[in-house]
Amino acid sequence: MKTFYHGSNQILPIGTILTPRDDYENDWMGTDFYSALEKHRPRDKLAHRESVFMVADPDDIDLAGGGTEYMFTVEPIGVIHRHDLNWSSEISMYIGDGYDINSPEVTNAARMYWKGVPHPAESVWEYLTPRARIIKVEEY
Protein backbone atom coordinates (compact mmCIF):
# COMPACT_ATOMS: atom_id res chain seq x y z
CA MET A 1 0.00 0.00 0.00
CA LYS A 2 1.26 3.48 -0.90
CA THR A 3 2.06 5.94 1.89
CA PHE A 4 0.41 9.37 1.68
CA TYR A 5 1.25 12.65 3.39
CA HIS A 6 -0.70 15.82 4.14
CA GLY A 7 0.86 19.13 5.16
CA SER A 8 -0.67 21.35 7.84
CA ASN A 9 0.13 24.51 9.75
CA GLN A 10 -1.92 23.19 12.65
CA ILE A 11 -1.04 20.16 14.77
CA LEU A 12 -3.78 17.56 15.06
CA PRO A 13 -3.82 14.30 17.03
CA ILE A 14 -3.36 10.84 15.56
CA GLY A 15 -6.75 9.38 14.66
CA THR A 16 -8.21 12.69 13.48
CA ILE A 17 -10.31 12.31 10.33
CA LEU A 18 -9.42 15.04 7.85
CA THR A 19 -12.34 16.35 5.80
CA PRO A 20 -12.48 19.00 3.05
CA ARG A 21 -12.02 22.58 4.23
CA ASP A 22 -15.12 24.77 4.32
CA ASP A 23 -13.16 27.75 2.99
CA TYR A 24 -11.29 25.94 0.20
CA GLU A 25 -13.03 27.74 -2.67
CA ASN A 26 -12.59 31.16 -1.07
CA ASP A 27 -8.85 30.52 -0.72
CA TRP A 28 -8.28 29.18 -4.25
CA MET A 29 -10.97 30.83 -6.41
CA GLY A 30 -8.66 33.79 -7.11
CA THR A 31 -5.94 31.66 -8.68
CA ASP A 32 -5.73 31.61 -12.45
CA PHE A 33 -6.10 27.83 -12.76
CA TYR A 34 -8.89 26.93 -10.30
CA SER A 35 -11.86 28.09 -12.39
CA ALA A 36 -10.51 26.40 -15.52
CA LEU A 37 -9.96 23.09 -13.72
CA GLU A 38 -13.39 23.20 -12.14
CA LYS A 39 -15.09 24.18 -15.41
CA HIS A 40 -13.57 21.20 -17.21
CA ARG A 41 -13.88 18.69 -14.34
CA PRO A 42 -15.60 15.47 -15.37
CA ARG A 43 -18.57 14.57 -13.19
CA ASP A 44 -16.90 11.38 -12.01
CA LYS A 45 -13.91 13.23 -10.50
CA LEU A 46 -13.77 14.65 -6.98
CA ALA A 47 -14.09 18.42 -6.88
CA HIS A 48 -11.21 20.14 -5.10
CA ARG A 49 -13.63 21.66 -2.60
CA GLU A 50 -14.82 18.13 -1.73
CA SER A 51 -11.33 16.65 -1.28
CA VAL A 52 -8.51 16.16 1.14
CA PHE A 53 -5.18 16.63 -0.65
CA MET A 54 -2.27 14.24 -0.24
CA VAL A 55 1.12 13.59 -1.79
CA ALA A 56 3.19 10.42 -1.97
CA ASP A 57 6.52 12.24 -1.60
CA PRO A 58 7.00 14.44 1.50
CA ASP A 59 9.12 16.84 -0.58
CA ASP A 60 6.01 17.66 -2.64
CA ILE A 61 3.94 19.01 0.28
CA ASP A 62 5.02 22.60 -0.27
CA LEU A 63 4.76 22.32 -4.09
CA ALA A 64 1.19 21.08 -3.67
CA GLY A 65 0.23 24.06 -1.51
CA GLY A 66 0.14 22.17 1.78
CA GLY A 67 1.00 23.63 5.17
CA THR A 68 4.66 23.35 6.11
CA GLU A 69 4.62 23.23 9.91
CA TYR A 70 3.48 19.63 10.35
CA MET A 71 3.43 16.54 8.17
CA PHE A 72 0.72 13.96 8.69
CA THR A 73 1.04 10.45 7.38
CA VAL A 74 -2.54 9.68 6.39
CA GLU A 75 -4.70 6.76 5.40
CA PRO A 76 -7.20 7.69 2.66
CA ILE A 77 -10.86 6.93 3.28
CA GLY A 78 -12.69 6.46 -0.02
CA VAL A 79 -11.62 6.75 -3.62
CA ILE A 80 -8.23 8.19 -4.55
CA HIS A 81 -7.70 10.30 -7.67
CA ARG A 82 -4.18 11.15 -8.90
CA HIS A 83 -3.43 14.37 -10.82
CA ASP A 84 -0.23 16.01 -12.08
CA LEU A 85 0.04 19.55 -10.70
CA ASN A 86 2.14 20.66 -13.65
CA TRP A 87 -1.01 20.77 -15.80
CA SER A 88 -2.38 23.47 -13.49
CA SER A 89 0.90 25.36 -13.93
CA GLU A 90 0.46 25.10 -17.69
CA ILE A 91 -3.08 26.45 -17.36
CA SER A 92 -1.68 29.39 -15.36
CA MET A 93 0.81 30.12 -18.14
CA TYR A 94 -1.95 30.09 -20.77
CA ILE A 95 -4.21 32.35 -18.70
CA GLY A 96 -1.27 34.69 -18.08
CA ASP A 97 -0.73 34.86 -21.84
CA GLY A 98 -4.36 35.93 -22.36
CA TYR A 99 -6.00 32.61 -23.25
CA ASP A 100 -9.62 32.12 -22.20
CA ILE A 101 -10.56 29.20 -19.94
CA ASN A 102 -12.55 27.75 -22.87
CA SER A 103 -9.65 27.93 -25.33
CA PRO A 104 -8.52 24.59 -26.76
CA GLU A 105 -5.13 24.92 -25.03
CA VAL A 106 -6.59 25.48 -21.54
CA THR A 107 -9.31 22.89 -22.09
CA ASN A 108 -6.74 20.28 -23.14
CA ALA A 109 -4.46 20.99 -20.15
CA ALA A 110 -7.44 20.69 -17.78
CA ARG A 111 -8.48 17.41 -19.37
CA MET A 112 -4.95 16.03 -19.03
CA TYR A 113 -4.97 17.01 -15.35
CA TRP A 114 -8.28 15.24 -14.69
CA LYS A 115 -7.23 12.15 -16.65
CA GLY A 116 -4.08 11.82 -14.54
CA VAL A 117 -1.77 12.07 -17.54
CA PRO A 118 1.86 12.84 -16.65
CA HIS A 119 2.99 16.27 -17.85
CA PRO A 120 5.68 15.96 -20.55
CA ALA A 121 8.13 18.27 -18.72
CA GLU A 122 8.01 16.60 -15.29
CA SER A 123 5.41 15.44 -12.80
CA VAL A 124 4.35 16.53 -9.34
CA TRP A 125 1.52 14.28 -8.22
CA GLU A 126 -1.31 15.24 -5.91
CA TYR A 127 -3.87 12.74 -4.69
CA LEU A 128 -7.46 13.62 -3.79
CA THR A 129 -9.69 11.62 -1.46
CA PRO A 130 -12.95 12.52 0.33
CA ARG A 131 -11.48 11.93 3.82
CA ALA A 132 -8.25 10.73 5.42
CA ARG A 133 -7.24 9.49 8.86
CA ILE A 134 -4.04 10.79 10.48
CA ILE A 135 -1.84 7.86 11.47
CA LYS A 136 1.40 9.75 12.26
CA VAL A 137 2.33 13.36 13.06
CA GLU A 138 5.78 14.95 12.57
CA GLU A 139 7.24 18.43 12.35
CA TYR A 140 7.90 19.22 8.69
GROMACS .gro file of N, CA and C in nm, residues 19-126:
model
  324
   19THR      N    1  -1.124   1.617   0.675
   19THR     CA    2  -1.234   1.635   0.580
   19THR      C    3  -1.205   1.762   0.499
   20PRO      N    4  -1.273   1.780   0.387
   20PRO     CA    5  -1.248   1.900   0.305
   20PRO      C    6  -1.271   2.028   0.385
   21ARG      N    7  -1.190   2.128   0.355
   21ARG     CA    8  -1.202   2.258   0.423
   21ARG      C    9  -1.324   2.333   0.375
   22ASP      N   10  -1.394   2.397   0.467
   22ASP     CA   11  -1.512   2.477   0.432
   22ASP      C   12  -1.475   2.598   0.347
   23ASP      N   13  -1.356   2.652   0.367
   23ASP     CA   14  -1.316   2.775   0.299
   23ASP      C   15  -1.226   2.750   0.177
   24TYR      N   16  -1.221   2.628   0.129
   24TYR     CA   17  -1.129   2.594   0.020
   24TYR      C   18  -1.153   2.684  -0.102
   25GLU      N   19  -1.277   2.694  -0.146
   25GLU     CA   20  -1.303   2.774  -0.267
   25GLU      C   21  -1.268   2.921  -0.247
   26ASN      N   22  -1.295   2.976  -0.131
   26ASN     CA   23  -1.259   3.116  -0.107
   26ASN      C   24  -1.109   3.136  -0.117
   27ASP      N   25  -1.031   3.039  -0.069
   27ASP     CA   26  -0.885   3.052  -0.072
   27ASP      C   27  -0.826   3.035  -0.211
   28TRP      N   28  -0.887   2.952  -0.296
   28TRP     CA   29  -0.828   2.918  -0.425
   28TRP      C   30  -0.900   2.977  -0.547
   29MET      N   31  -1.020   3.031  -0.528
   29MET     CA   32  -1.097   3.083  -0.641
   29MET      C   33  -1.021   3.193  -0.716
   30GLY      N   34  -0.938   3.269  -0.648
   30GLY     CA   35  -0.866   3.379  -0.711
   30GLY      C   36  -0.746   3.336  -0.794
   31THR      N   37  -0.707   3.210  -0.787
   31THR     CA   38  -0.594   3.166  -0.868
   31THR      C   39  -0.636   3.157  -1.014
   32ASP      N   40  -0.539   3.161  -1.102
   32ASP     CA   41  -0.573   3.161  -1.245
   32ASP      C   42  -0.606   3.022  -1.300
   33PHE      N   43  -0.582   2.917  -1.225
   33PHE     CA   44  -0.610   2.783  -1.276
   33PHE      C   45  -0.735   2.719  -1.219
   34TYR      N   46  -0.780   2.761  -1.100
   34TYR     CA   47  -0.889   2.693  -1.030
   34TYR      C   48  -1.018   2.690  -1.112
   35SER      N   49  -1.060   2.804  -1.163
   35SER     CA   50  -1.186   2.809  -1.239
   35SER      C   51  -1.180   2.722  -1.364
   36ALA      N   52  -1.065   2.722  -1.431
   36ALA     CA   53  -1.051   2.640  -1.552
   36ALA      C   54  -1.058   2.492  -1.517
   37LEU      N   55  -0.990   2.451  -1.411
   37LEU     CA   56  -0.996   2.309  -1.372
   37LEU      C   57  -1.138   2.270  -1.334
   38GLU      N   58  -1.203   2.354  -1.257
   38GLU     CA   59  -1.339   2.320  -1.214
   38GLU      C   60  -1.437   2.319  -1.332
   39LYS      N   61  -1.420   2.413  -1.424
   39LYS     CA   62  -1.509   2.418  -1.541
   39LYS      C   63  -1.499   2.292  -1.624
   40HIS      N   64  -1.380   2.237  -1.636
   40HIS     CA   65  -1.357   2.120  -1.721
   40HIS      C   66  -1.350   1.988  -1.644
   41ARG      N   67  -1.392   1.991  -1.517
   41ARG     CA   68  -1.388   1.869  -1.434
   41ARG      C   69  -1.497   1.772  -1.477
   42PRO      N   70  -1.459   1.648  -1.508
   42PRO     CA   71  -1.560   1.547  -1.537
   42PRO      C   72  -1.643   1.517  -1.412
   43ARG      N   73  -1.766   1.482  -1.432
   43ARG     CA   74  -1.857   1.457  -1.319
   43ARG      C   75  -1.811   1.343  -1.229
   44ASP      N   76  -1.733   1.252  -1.282
   44ASP     CA   77  -1.690   1.138  -1.201
   44ASP      C   78  -1.563   1.166  -1.120
   45LYS      N   79  -1.512   1.287  -1.126
   45LYS     CA   80  -1.391   1.323  -1.050
   45LYS      C   81  -1.428   1.407  -0.928
   46LEU      N   82  -1.354   1.388  -0.820
   46LEU     CA   83  -1.377   1.465  -0.698
   46LEU      C   84  -1.345   1.612  -0.723
   47ALA      N   85  -1.436   1.698  -0.683
   47ALA     CA   86  -1.409   1.842  -0.688
   47ALA      C   87  -1.303   1.874  -0.583
   48HIS      N   88  -1.222   1.973  -0.608
   48HIS     CA   89  -1.121   2.014  -0.510
   48HIS      C   90  -1.185   2.052  -0.378
   49ARG      N   91  -1.296   2.121  -0.383
   49ARG     CA   92  -1.363   2.166  -0.260
   49ARG      C   93  -1.421   2.050  -0.179
   50GLU      N   94  -1.428   1.932  -0.240
   50GLU     CA   95  -1.482   1.813  -0.173
   50GLU      C   96  -1.372   1.712  -0.142
   51SER      N   97  -1.247   1.757  -0.139
   51SER     CA   98  -1.133   1.665  -0.128
   51SER      C   99  -1.037   1.703  -0.018
   52VAL      N  100  -0.969   1.600   0.031
   52VAL     CA  101  -0.851   1.616   0.114
   52VAL      C  102  -0.733   1.588   0.021
   53PHE      N  103  -0.633   1.674   0.025
   53PHE     CA  104  -0.518   1.663  -0.065
   53PHE      C  105  -0.404   1.589   0.003
   54MET      N  106  -0.340   1.503  -0.074
   54MET     CA  107  -0.227   1.424  -0.024
   54MET      C  108  -0.119   1.420  -0.131
   55VAL      N  109   0.001   1.386  -0.088
   55VAL     CA  110   0.112   1.359  -0.179
   55VAL      C  111   0.175   1.227  -0.137
   56ALA      N  112   0.250   1.167  -0.228
   56ALA     CA  113   0.319   1.042  -0.197
   56ALA      C  114   0.466   1.067  -0.163
   57ASP      N  115   0.515   1.187  -0.189
   57ASP     CA  116   0.652   1.224  -0.160
   57ASP      C  117   0.649   1.345  -0.065
   58PRO      N  118   0.703   1.332   0.056
   58PRO     CA  119   0.700   1.444   0.150
   58PRO      C  120   0.758   1.574   0.094
   59ASP      N  121   0.854   1.563   0.001
   59ASP     CA  122   0.912   1.684  -0.058
   59ASP      C  123   0.813   1.762  -0.144
   60ASP      N  124   0.701   1.700  -0.179
   60ASP     CA  125   0.601   1.766  -0.264
   60ASP      C  126   0.495   1.842  -0.185
   61ILE      N  127   0.497   1.834  -0.052
   61ILE     CA  128   0.394   1.901   0.028
   61ILE      C  129   0.387   2.049  -0.004
   62ASP      N  130   0.500   2.117  -0.001
   62ASP     CA  131   0.502   2.260  -0.027
   62ASP      C  132   0.463   2.290  -0.172
   63LEU      N  133   0.512   2.212  -0.267
   63LEU     CA  134   0.476   2.232  -0.409
   63LEU      C  135   0.326   2.217  -0.431
   64ALA      N  136   0.262   2.132  -0.352
   64ALA     CA  137   0.119   2.108  -0.367
   64ALA      C  138   0.034   2.208  -0.288
   65GLY      N  139   0.098   2.303  -0.223
   65GLY     CA  140   0.023   2.406  -0.151
   65GLY      C  141  -0.016   2.366  -0.010
   66GLY      N  142   0.045   2.261   0.043
   66GLY     CA  143   0.014   2.217   0.178
   66GLY      C  144   0.086   2.301   0.283
   67GLY      N  145   0.035   2.296   0.405
   67GLY     CA  146   0.100   2.363   0.517
   67GLY      C  147   0.237   2.303   0.541
   68THR      N  148   0.328   2.382   0.597
   68THR     CA  149   0.466   2.335   0.611
   68THR      C  150   0.514   2.333   0.756
   69GLU      N  151   0.423   2.334   0.850
   69GLU     CA  152   0.462   2.323   0.991
   69GLU      C  153   0.464   2.177   1.035
   70TYR      N  154   0.361   2.102   0.993
   70TYR     CA  155   0.348   1.963   1.035
   70TYR      C  156   0.320   1.875   0.914
   71MET      N  157   0.370   1.752   0.921
   71MET     CA  158   0.343   1.654   0.817
   71MET      C  159   0.267   1.539   0.881
   72PHE      N  160   0.152   1.509   0.823
   72PHE     CA  161   0.072   1.396   0.869
   72PHE      C  162   0.088   1.282   0.770
   73THR      N  163   0.117   1.164   0.820
   73THR     CA  164   0.104   1.045   0.738
   73THR      C  165  -0.043   1.007   0.750
   74VAL      N  166  -0.109   0.988   0.636
   74VAL     CA  167  -0.254   0.968   0.639
   74VAL      C  168  -0.294   0.841   0.565
   75GLU      N  169  -0.409   0.792   0.604
   75GLU     CA  170  -0.470   0.676   0.540
   75GLU      C  171  -0.596   0.726   0.471
   76PRO      N  172  -0.602   0.721   0.338
   76PRO     CA  173  -0.720   0.769   0.266
   76PRO      C  174  -0.844   0.688   0.303
   77ILE      N  175  -0.957   0.757   0.306
   77ILE     CA  176  -1.086   0.693   0.328
   77ILE      C  177  -1.171   0.724   0.205
   78GLY      N  178  -1.192   0.625   0.121
   78GLY     CA  179  -1.269   0.646  -0.002
   78GLY      C  180  -1.179   0.637  -0.124
   79VAL      N  181  -1.234   0.681  -0.235
   79VAL     CA  182  -1.162   0.675  -0.362
   79VAL      C  183  -1.039   0.766  -0.357
   80ILE      N  184  -0.943   0.737  -0.442
   80ILE     CA  185  -0.823   0.819  -0.455
   80ILE      C  186  -0.808   0.855  -0.603
   81HIS      N  187  -0.795   0.984  -0.630
   81HIS     CA  188  -0.770   1.030  -0.767
   81HIS      C  189  -0.632   1.094  -0.771
   82ARG      N  190  -0.554   1.063  -0.875
   82ARG     CA  191  -0.418   1.115  -0.890
   82ARG      C  192  -0.414   1.214  -1.006
   83HIS      N  193  -0.351   1.331  -0.981
   83HIS     CA  194  -0.343   1.437  -1.082
   83HIS      C  195  -0.204   1.500  -1.079
   84ASP      N  196  -0.154   1.537  -1.197
   84ASP     CA  197  -0.023   1.601  -1.208
   84ASP      C  198  -0.041   1.753  -1.199
   85LEU      N  199   0.015   1.810  -1.094
   85LEU     CA  200   0.004   1.955  -1.070
   85LEU      C  201   0.062   2.040  -1.183
   86ASN      N  202   0.154   1.985  -1.260
   86ASN     CA  203   0.214   2.066  -1.365
   86ASN      C  204   0.115   2.105  -1.474
   87TRP      N  205   0.003   2.033  -1.486
   87TRP     CA  206  -0.101   2.077  -1.580
   87TRP      C  207  -0.166   2.206  -1.531
   88SER      N  208  -0.181   2.221  -1.400
   88SER     CA  209  -0.238   2.347  -1.349
   88SER      C  210  -0.140   2.462  -1.371
   89SER      N  211  -0.010   2.433  -1.362
   89SER     CA  212   0.090   2.536  -1.393
   89SER      C  213   0.082   2.576  -1.540
   90GLU      N  214   0.061   2.478  -1.627
   90GLU     CA  215   0.046   2.510  -1.769
   90GLU      C  216  -0.078   2.596  -1.793
   91ILE      N  217  -0.187   2.563  -1.725
   91ILE     CA  218  -0.308   2.645  -1.736
   91ILE      C  219  -0.277   2.788  -1.693
   92SER      N  220  -0.205   2.804  -1.583
   92SER     CA  221  -0.168   2.939  -1.536
   92SER      C  222  -0.088   3.015  -1.641
   93MET      N  223   0.002   2.946  -1.709
   93MET     CA  224   0.081   3.012  -1.814
   93MET      C  225  -0.010   3.057  -1.928
   94TYR      N  226  -0.103   2.970  -1.970
   94TYR     CA  227  -0.195   3.009  -2.077
   94TYR      C  228  -0.281   3.129  -2.037
   95ILE      N  229  -0.336   3.124  -1.917
   95ILE     CA  230  -0.421   3.235  -1.870
   95ILE      C  231  -0.339   3.363  -1.864
   96GLY      N  232  -0.216   3.353  -1.814
   96GLY     CA  233  -0.127   3.469  -1.808
   96GLY      C  234  -0.096   3.526  -1.945
   97ASP      N  235  -0.098   3.441  -2.047
   97ASP     CA  236  -0.073   3.486  -2.184
   97ASP      C  237  -0.201   3.535  -2.253
   98GLY      N  238  -0.312   3.538  -2.180
   98GLY     CA  239  -0.436   3.593  -2.236
   98GLY      C  240  -0.534   3.492  -2.291
   99TYR      N  241  -0.506   3.362  -2.277
   99TYR     CA  242  -0.600   3.261  -2.325
   99TYR      C  243  -0.722   3.256  -2.234
  100ASP      N  244  -0.836   3.228  -2.292
  100ASP     CA  245  -0.962   3.212  -2.220
  100ASP      C  246  -0.970   3.071  -2.162
  101ILE      N  247  -1.047   3.053  -2.054
  101ILE     CA  248  -1.056   2.920  -1.994
  101ILE      C  249  -1.124   2.819  -2.086
  102ASN      N  250  -1.192   2.866  -2.190
  102ASN     CA  251  -1.255   2.775  -2.287
  102ASN      C  252  -1.170   2.753  -2.412
  103SER      N  253  -1.050   2.812  -2.415
  103SER     CA  254  -0.965   2.793  -2.533
  103SER      C  255  -0.926   2.646  -2.542
  104PRO      N  256  -0.894   2.599  -2.661
  104PRO     CA  257  -0.852   2.459  -2.676
  104PRO      C  258  -0.729   2.424  -2.592
  105GLU      N  259  -0.637   2.518  -2.578
  105GLU     CA  260  -0.513   2.492  -2.503
  105GLU      C  261  -0.543   2.470  -2.354
  106VAL      N  262  -0.623   2.559  -2.296
  106VAL     CA  263  -0.659   2.548  -2.154
  106VAL      C  264  -0.746   2.425  -2.131
  107THR      N  265  -0.843   2.404  -2.220
  107THR     CA  266  -0.931   2.289  -2.209
  107THR      C  267  -0.852   2.159  -2.212
  108ASN      N  268  -0.755   2.150  -2.303
  108ASN     CA  269  -0.674   2.028  -2.314
  108ASN      C  270  -0.590   2.007  -2.187
  109ALA      N  271  -0.528   2.113  -2.137
  109ALA     CA  272  -0.446   2.099  -2.015
  109ALA      C  273  -0.533   2.055  -1.897
  110ALA      N  274  -0.653   2.109  -1.886
  110ALA     CA  275  -0.744   2.069  -1.778
  110ALA      C  276  -0.784   1.922  -1.794
  111ARG      N  277  -0.811   1.882  -1.914
  111ARG     CA  278  -0.848   1.741  -1.937
  111ARG      C  279  -0.733   1.646  -1.903
  112MET      N  280  -0.611   1.686  -1.937
  112MET     CA  281  -0.495   1.603  -1.903
  112MET      C  282  -0.480   1.591  -1.751
  113TYR      N  283  -0.501   1.703  -1.681
  113TYR     CA  284  -0.497   1.701  -1.535
  113TYR      C  285  -0.597   1.599  -1.480
  114TRP      N  286  -0.723   1.610  -1.523
  114TRP     CA  287  -0.828   1.524  -1.469
  114TRP      C  288  -0.811   1.378  -1.510
  115LYS      N  289  -0.747   1.353  -1.623
  115LYS     CA  290  -0.723   1.215  -1.665
  115LYS      C  291  -0.604   1.152  -1.593
  116GLY      N  292  -0.525   1.234  -1.523
  116GLY     CA  293  -0.408   1.182  -1.454
  116GLY      C  294  -0.291   1.153  -1.545
  117VAL      N  295  -0.286   1.224  -1.657
  117VAL     CA  296  -0.177   1.207  -1.754
  117VAL      C  297  -0.052   1.279  -1.703
  118PRO      N  298   0.063   1.215  -1.705
  118PRO     CA  299   0.186   1.284  -1.665
  118PRO      C  300   0.216   1.401  -1.759
  119HIS      N  301   0.258   1.512  -1.703
  119HIS     CA  302   0.299   1.627  -1.785
  119HIS      C  303   0.430   1.592  -1.855
  120PRO      N  304   0.447   1.633  -1.981
  120PRO     CA  305   0.568   1.596  -2.055
  120PRO      C  306   0.697   1.655  -1.997
  121ALA      N  307   0.690   1.767  -1.926
  121ALA     CA  308   0.813   1.827  -1.872
  121ALA      C  309   0.861   1.751  -1.748
  122GLU      N  310   0.775   1.736  -1.651
  122GLU     CA  311   0.801   1.660  -1.529
  122GLU      C  312   0.669   1.647  -1.456
  123SER      N  313   0.665   1.566  -1.351
  123SER     CA  314   0.541   1.544  -1.280
  123SER      C  315   0.555   1.572  -1.132
  124VAL      N  316   0.454   1.637  -1.078
  124VAL     CA  317   0.435   1.653  -0.934
  124VAL      C  318   0.294   1.605  -0.907
  125TRP      N  319   0.282   1.492  -0.839
  125TRP     CA  320   0.152   1.428  -0.822
  125TRP      C  321   0.083   1.471  -0.694
  126GLU      N  322  -0.046   1.504  -0.707
  126GLU     CA  323  -0.131   1.524  -0.591
  126GLU      C  324  -0.240   1.418  -0.597
   0.00000   0.00000   0.00000
